[in-house]
GROMACS .gro file of C-alpha atoms in nm:
model
  253
    1MET     CA    1  -0.014  -0.004   0.012
    2THR     CA    2   0.102   0.366  -0.036
    3GLY     CA    3   0.343   0.502   0.226
    4ASP     CA    4   0.686   0.454   0.339
    5GLY     CA    5   0.795   0.777   0.183
    6PRO     CA    6   0.957   1.059   0.374
    7ASN     CA    7   0.644   1.129   0.585
    8PHE     CA    8   0.432   0.843   0.650
    9HIS     CA    9   0.457   0.481   0.742
   10SER     CA   10   0.290   0.232   0.483
   11LEU     CA   11  -0.048   0.128   0.530
   12PRO     CA   12  -0.115  -0.230   0.578
   13ASP     CA   13  -0.158  -0.463   0.283
   14ASP     CA   14  -0.495  -0.539   0.400
   15TRP     CA   15  -0.604  -0.168   0.487
   16THR     CA   16  -0.951  -0.222   0.345
   17SER     CA   17  -1.029  -0.503   0.590
   18HIS     CA   18  -0.875  -0.320   0.874
   19ARG     CA   19  -1.057   0.000   0.797
   20ASN     CA   20  -1.402  -0.156   0.765
   21THR     CA   21  -1.345  -0.330   1.104
   22MET     CA   22  -1.247   0.012   1.261
   23GLN     CA   23  -1.540   0.179   1.117
   24ARG     CA   24  -1.765  -0.117   1.274
   25ILE     CA   25  -1.615  -0.024   1.593
   26ALA     CA   26  -1.663   0.349   1.541
   27THR     CA   27  -2.016   0.289   1.480
   28HIS     CA   28  -2.151  -0.004   1.694
   29VAL     CA   29  -1.920   0.050   1.986
   30LEU     CA   30  -1.824   0.418   2.023
   31GLY     CA   31  -2.116   0.577   1.864
   32GLN     CA   32  -2.362   0.364   2.066
   33ALA     CA   33  -2.153   0.431   2.376
   34ARG     CA   34  -2.220   0.807   2.337
   35PHE     CA   35  -2.568   0.776   2.187
   36ARG     CA   36  -2.691   0.636   2.509
   37HIS     CA   37  -2.604   0.941   2.693
   38ASP     CA   38  -2.691   1.234   2.475
   39GLY     CA   39  -2.850   1.076   2.145
   40LEU     CA   40  -2.553   1.187   1.955
   41PHE     CA   41  -2.297   0.971   1.776
   42ASP     CA   42  -2.038   1.177   1.622
   43LEU     CA   43  -1.670   1.134   1.757
   44VAL     CA   44  -1.352   1.307   1.768
   45PRO     CA   45  -0.998   1.232   1.634
   46LEU     CA   46  -0.735   1.146   1.915
   47PRO     CA   47  -0.370   1.067   1.912
   48GLY     CA   48  -0.325   0.726   1.810
   49GLY     CA   49  -0.693   0.669   1.735
   50PHE     CA   50  -1.021   0.812   1.783
   51GLY     CA   51  -1.303   0.817   2.049
   52THR     CA   52  -1.595   0.994   2.206
   53PRO     CA   53  -1.589   1.336   2.383
   54MET     CA   54  -1.642   1.332   2.751
   55VAL     CA   55  -2.010   1.293   2.782
   56GLY     CA   56  -2.276   1.201   3.051
   57PRO     CA   57  -2.307   1.230   3.445
   58ARG     CA   58  -1.963   1.041   3.490
   59ARG     CA   59  -1.803   1.232   3.211
   60GLU     CA   60  -1.740   0.922   3.028
   61ARG     CA   61  -1.492   0.900   2.734
   62VAL     CA   62  -1.439   0.577   2.536
   63ARG     CA   63  -1.113   0.562   2.292
   64LEU     CA   64  -0.978   0.312   2.049
   65VAL     CA   65  -0.618   0.371   2.052
   66GLY     CA   66  -0.359   0.138   1.904
   67GLY     CA   67  -0.491  -0.203   1.985
   68SER     CA   68  -0.689  -0.126   2.310
   69LEU     CA   69  -1.023   0.027   2.409
   70PHE     CA   70  -0.996   0.261   2.695
   71VAL     CA   71  -1.306   0.357   2.903
   72GLU     CA   72  -1.241   0.644   3.111
   73ARG     CA   73  -1.500   0.821   3.367
   74VAL     CA   74  -1.478   1.062   3.616
   75THR     CA   75  -1.720   1.077   3.917
   76GLY     CA   76  -1.754   1.371   4.126
   77ASP     CA   77  -1.772   1.757   4.111
   78ASP     CA   78  -1.478   1.858   4.327
   79ILE     CA   79  -1.133   1.818   4.175
   80GLY     CA   80  -1.006   1.716   4.483
   81THR     CA   81  -1.230   1.435   4.567
   82ALA     CA   82  -1.340   1.333   4.213
   83GLU     CA   83  -1.274   0.963   4.139
   84ALA     CA   84  -1.116   0.911   3.787
   85THR     CA   85  -1.081   0.556   3.659
   86THR     CA   86  -0.958   0.398   3.320
   87ASP     CA   87  -1.030   0.041   3.207
   88ALA     CA   88  -0.857  -0.071   2.927
   89VAL     CA   89  -0.925  -0.392   2.703
   90THR     CA   90  -0.729  -0.547   2.426
   91VAL     CA   91  -0.923  -0.538   2.101
   92ALA     CA   92  -0.751  -0.841   1.935
   93GLY     CA   93  -0.927  -1.159   2.045
   94SER     CA   94  -1.242  -0.953   2.168
   95THR     CA   95  -1.574  -0.922   1.985
   96ILE     CA   96  -1.808  -0.613   1.939
   97ALA     CA   97  -2.025  -0.770   2.216
   98ASP     CA   98  -1.719  -0.794   2.447
   99LEU     CA   99  -1.625  -0.421   2.376
  100CYS     CA  100  -1.971  -0.315   2.440
  101ALA     CA  101  -2.032  -0.522   2.766
  102GLU     CA  102  -1.694  -0.359   2.886
  103ILE     CA  103  -1.849  -0.023   2.854
  104GLY     CA  104  -2.191  -0.118   3.002
  105PHE     CA  105  -2.448  -0.204   2.717
  106GLU     CA  106  -2.551  -0.440   2.454
  107PRO     CA  107  -2.502  -0.368   2.081
  108ASP     CA  108  -2.827  -0.269   1.914
  109PRO     CA  109  -2.869  -0.425   1.554
  110GLY     CA  110  -3.104  -0.136   1.488
  111PHE     CA  111  -2.871   0.123   1.569
  112ARG     CA  112  -2.842   0.389   1.274
  113VAL     CA  113  -2.606   0.662   1.202
  114GLY     CA  114  -2.738   0.752   0.863
  115GLY     CA  115  -2.840   0.615   0.516
  116ASP     CA  116  -2.500   0.438   0.493
  117THR     CA  117  -2.485   0.303   0.829
  118PRO     CA  118  -2.215   0.003   0.831
  119ALA     CA  119  -2.375  -0.334   0.910
  120LEU     CA  120  -2.327  -0.447   1.276
  121GLY     CA  121  -2.236  -0.796   1.136
  122ASP     CA  122  -2.198  -1.070   1.400
  123PRO     CA  123  -2.137  -0.917   1.729
  124SER     CA  124  -1.972  -1.221   1.858
  125GLU     CA  125  -1.731  -1.265   1.598
  126MET     CA  126  -1.364  -1.220   1.688
  127LEU     CA  127  -1.232  -0.884   1.577
  128ILE     CA  128  -0.880  -0.861   1.384
  129VAL     CA  129  -0.750  -0.498   1.383
  130ASP     CA  130  -0.391  -0.405   1.312
  131THR     CA  131  -0.248  -0.189   1.592
  132THR     CA  132  -0.048   0.019   1.359
  133ALA     CA  133  -0.377   0.083   1.121
  134VAL     CA  134  -0.557   0.245   1.437
  135GLN     CA  135  -0.272   0.473   1.500
  136LEU     CA  136  -0.205   0.573   1.143
  137LEU     CA  137  -0.572   0.660   1.098
  138GLY     CA  138  -0.566   0.857   1.429
  139GLU     CA  139  -0.278   1.062   1.292
  140TRP     CA  140  -0.415   1.109   0.966
  141TYR     CA  141  -0.736   1.268   1.102
  142LEU     CA  142  -0.538   1.498   1.322
  143LEU     CA  143  -0.315   1.616   1.034
  144GLY     CA  144  -0.630   1.695   0.844
  145GLN     CA  145  -0.793   1.864   1.134
  146ARG     CA  146  -0.493   2.084   1.174
  147ALA     CA  147  -0.489   2.189   0.808
  148ILE     CA  148  -0.881   2.256   0.814
  149ASP     CA  149  -0.831   2.470   1.143
  150GLU     CA  150  -0.574   2.681   0.954
  151ALA     CA  151  -0.793   2.714   0.666
  152VAL     CA  152  -1.080   2.824   0.873
  153ALA     CA  153  -0.883   3.094   1.049
  154SER     CA  154  -0.787   3.216   0.716
  155VAL     CA  155  -1.119   3.267   0.576
  156PRO     CA  156  -1.313   3.586   0.695
  157SER     CA  157  -1.678   3.519   0.818
  158ALA     CA  158  -1.637   3.152   0.754
  159ASN     CA  159  -1.937   3.051   0.965
  160ALA     CA  160  -1.774   2.713   0.986
  161SER     CA  161  -1.940   2.435   1.166
  162VAL     CA  162  -1.767   2.220   1.430
  163GLY     CA  163  -1.541   1.962   1.316
  164ARG     CA  164  -1.684   1.607   1.379
  165LEU     CA  165  -1.570   1.252   1.288
  166TRP     CA  166  -1.881   1.083   1.135
  167PRO     CA  167  -1.908   0.688   1.175
  168GLU     CA  168  -2.133   0.670   0.866
  169HIS     CA  169  -1.864   0.753   0.609
  170PHE     CA  170  -1.588   0.743   0.863
  171ASP     CA  171  -1.446   1.080   0.775
  172TYR     CA  172  -1.368   1.407   0.975
  173GLY     CA  173  -1.529   1.715   0.828
  174ILE     CA  174  -1.673   2.059   0.852
  175ASP     CA  175  -1.867   2.281   0.634
  176LEU     CA  176  -1.803   2.670   0.591
  177ASP     CA  177  -1.867   2.984   0.347
  178ALA     CA  178  -1.602   3.000   0.124
  179SER     CA  179  -1.787   3.331   0.050
  180PRO     CA  180  -2.145   3.458   0.112
  181GLY     CA  181  -2.390   3.189  -0.046
  182VAL     CA  182  -2.110   2.956  -0.139
  183ARG     CA  183  -2.099   2.676   0.121
  184THR     CA  184  -1.847   2.395   0.093
  185ASN     CA  185  -1.730   2.077   0.287
  186LEU     CA  186  -1.360   2.020   0.400
  187GLY     CA  187  -1.277   1.680   0.514
  188VAL     CA  188  -1.041   1.406   0.600
  189ALA     CA  189  -1.144   1.054   0.471
  190ALA     CA  190  -1.025   0.715   0.572
  191GLY     CA  191  -1.087   0.567   0.220
  192ASP     CA  192  -1.399   0.434   0.052
  193GLY     CA  193  -1.543   0.339  -0.253
  194PHE     CA  194  -1.390   0.633  -0.452
  195SER     CA  195  -1.022   0.557  -0.314
  196ASP     CA  196  -0.930   0.286  -0.123
  197GLU     CA  197  -0.647   0.514  -0.011
  198PRO     CA  198  -0.710   0.790   0.258
  199TYR     CA  199  -0.759   1.136   0.122
  200LEU     CA  200  -0.838   1.513   0.190
  201TYR     CA  201  -1.153   1.660   0.019
  202ILE     CA  202  -1.325   1.973  -0.069
  203GLY     CA  203  -1.676   1.915  -0.165
  204PRO     CA  204  -1.885   2.234  -0.291
  205TRP     CA  205  -2.257   2.228  -0.218
  206ASP     CA  206  -2.338   2.331  -0.564
  207ALA     CA  207  -2.230   2.242  -0.902
  208ALA     CA  208  -1.997   2.535  -0.977
  209ARG     CA  209  -1.633   2.452  -1.025
  210PRO     CA  210  -1.435   2.775  -1.074
  211GLY     CA  211  -1.053   2.776  -1.144
  212PRO     CA  212  -0.841   2.549  -1.310
  213ALA     CA  213  -1.053   2.228  -1.425
  214GLU     CA  214  -0.752   1.990  -1.319
  215PHE     CA  215  -0.804   2.105  -0.956
  216TRP     CA  216  -1.144   1.961  -0.933
  217ASN     CA  217  -1.035   1.586  -0.970
  218ALA     CA  218  -1.332   1.401  -0.809
  219PRO     CA  219  -1.713   1.380  -0.900
  220PHE     CA  220  -1.791   1.549  -0.562
  221GLY     CA  221  -1.497   1.823  -0.563
  222ALA     CA  222  -1.133   1.791  -0.508
  223VAL     CA  223  -0.935   1.533  -0.330
  224LEU     CA  224  -0.543   1.514  -0.221
  225LEU     CA  225  -0.411   1.170  -0.161
  226ARG     CA  226  -0.230   1.042   0.123
  227SER     CA  227   0.037   0.929  -0.121
  228GLU     CA  228   0.087   1.293  -0.248
  229LEU     CA  229   0.139   1.428   0.087
  230ASP     CA  230   0.376   1.144   0.177
  231VAL     CA  231   0.624   1.289  -0.071
  232ALA     CA  232   0.558   1.664   0.001
  233ASP     CA  233   0.841   1.865   0.155
  234ASP     CA  234   0.601   1.965   0.436
  235PRO     CA  235   0.281   1.757   0.443
  236VAL     CA  236   0.100   1.991   0.675
  237HIS     CA  237   0.165   2.296   0.475
  238ARG     CA  238   0.071   2.114   0.157
  239ALA     CA  239  -0.263   2.023   0.316
  240ILE     CA  240  -0.317   2.361   0.428
  241GLU     CA  241  -0.235   2.485   0.071
  242PHE     CA  242  -0.493   2.236  -0.076
  243PHE     CA  243  -0.777   2.349   0.127
  244LEU     CA  244  -0.696   2.721   0.104
  245HIS     CA  245  -0.654   2.682  -0.301
  246GLY     CA  246  -0.998   2.532  -0.327
  247ILE     CA  247  -1.153   2.798  -0.107
  248THR     CA  248  -1.000   3.063  -0.315
  249HIS     CA  249  -1.124   2.910  -0.641
  250LEU     CA  250  -1.475   2.905  -0.488
  251ARG     CA  251  -1.460   3.268  -0.383
  252SER     CA  252  -1.379   3.359  -0.737
  253ALA     CA  253  -1.717   3.221  -0.862
   0.00000   0.00000   0.00000
């Protein structure tokens, strides 16, 4: 797979399988873990993986990092007496049912995160997830998040949404006003039917694609592949540049 250039480690050869398993965990373990507290299921990128924000009366946070699931809770309102606990379980050899039980619920086969909700599958089937795959994906999301933040800060009156990791398509993204009346998505994808390789994307809400035709290289807008950033002199700068170029083109419409 792509990688092992100057900037990134190589993706595992069976990246698609690992990505799909991580997405099932994101949806049916992490998404459901959060949903039972506040009715929401969006997640956040984290160093080495991804997880829920702190939520609920015990400020519960559930993280998939490397090869482990961490369940963290803080009980009490006084910083001096609050009880903070962390339980960790190894994902390899566990099942989705095991991970949910560790948190304190049973997986719901009817749980939905949108029209393209990944199938739960057999919740008692043993999970196989490459520790490195989780770590690489977490760092990929964080790189994209940093670049998106820089782009948002550079756009006057961006009216940007909050960045969130969506289990349905397993991408981190926001939307903003490139200019008044010109709305677009900026995102970080783990890979999908369009490209098995992770990529950054700009997805305008309408059909206009101003600027150089070669920039708009995807049916939904423009993408920058992980392999292209792998050989960039400065991958973060190149990612910021990609988002800003897209916004600039849209502002010229």
